Amino acid sequence: IKEKHRNNYNLFDSSISENFRMRLTLETELRKALREGQFELHYQPQKSFSTGKVVGLEALLRWNHPQKGYISPSEFIPLAEKTGLIIEIGDWVLHEACKQNKAWQNQGYDPITVSVNLSAKQFHQRSLVDKVKDILNDTGLSPYYLELEITESMAMSNENYILKTLKDLRDLGVLVSIDDFGTGYSSFKYLSLFPITKLKIDKMFLNNEQQENKAIVKSIIHMSHSLNMKVIAEGVETMEQFAFLSQERCDEMQGFYFSKPLPATQLTKFFTV
Ligand code: C2E
Ligand code: CA
Ligand code: CA
Ligand code: CA
């Protein structure tokens, strides 16, 4: 028994170090990816219900690994968050998205918004507002065409800081939306307190199998409008979902039904001039 116990213990022990080694490798590889330009942004169109036009794009990070191919952000963002590397990666994302959006405008396409996902660490860095200002100056993009997506969980701590940061961003002219709305710690207080321009209904609520979801989606749409916010549904995959959201006057929609996220070179077909 003693022998067995020791073996188990060793096994446990070595699996910890294995895990640790894997994390170290991934961290080293993430740094290398940043240095060697292995990150790319893909963009997913957001369609206006009333005009039928693409009015925005969400920038989604992709790691184009030289051996493993495209790696999804859900596989490396958590570690990037933990190690703090998300700050540098996030800076790159913001800069790249603004630069690309300005480039499309320079090519003569009608201006649209680019939405960038912010991680909690990014949002809580004190220099965020100045950084955004610098990037807008640097790329020449007007703040009205940049939207920052934050999540409800970021709004949990340090209310004064959050309120000040959001106000400063809004004073700059940048748009702010709440991503995955309804899945976190939503509070009506935040909705009335924070200068938010748009709610993004999480795709889990588009699941038709649960009848309650329809009532939830309707309520979110109506509430957004009553509070003078726009509302967008994400994860729209079917014609039924599109029809339902149209009937409920959801301002914008995004999802595989319209397009998956695409590399920058493949988006111009969605633009108007
Ligand atoms: P998210 O912000 O909620 O992004 C939406 C996710 O849904 C994306 O996954 C997108 O590809 C996927 N999606 C789009 N349309 C559909 C659809 O019709 N059906 C379904 N089932 N899925 C759809 P992706 O690109 O793998 O990104 C996953 C998450 O990684 C994002 O979730 C976001 O939280 C995070 N992320 C992506 N890019 C960045 C970034 O630049 N910075 C940070 N901090 N996080 C990012
Ligand atoms: Ca998002
Ligand atoms: Ca989302
Ligand atoms: Ca999500």
PDB file of C-alpha atoms and ligand atoms in Angstrom, residues 58 117 149 179-180 200 202-203 234, ligand 3:
ATOM      1  CA  GLU A  58     -15.844  42.259 -35.352  1.00  0.00           C
ATOM      2  CA  ASN A 117     -12.591  42.601 -27.917  1.00  0.00           C
ATOM      3  CA  GLU A 149     -16.370  45.144 -26.588  1.00  0.00           C
ATOM      4  CA  ASP A 179     -20.397  41.422 -25.150  1.00  0.00           C
ATOM      5  CA  ASP A 180     -22.073  38.129 -24.218  1.00  0.00           C
ATOM      6  CA  LYS A 200     -24.589  42.087 -27.797  1.00  0.00           C
ATOM      7  CA  ASP A 202     -25.093  36.136 -26.459  1.00  0.00           C
ATOM      8  CA  LYS A 203     -25.594  33.300 -28.901  1.00  0.00           C
ATOM      9  CA  GLU A 234     -24.463  37.217 -32.377  1.00  0.00           C
TER      10      GLU A 234
HETATM   11 CA    CA B   3     -19.715  37.414 -27.740  1.00  0.00          CA
END
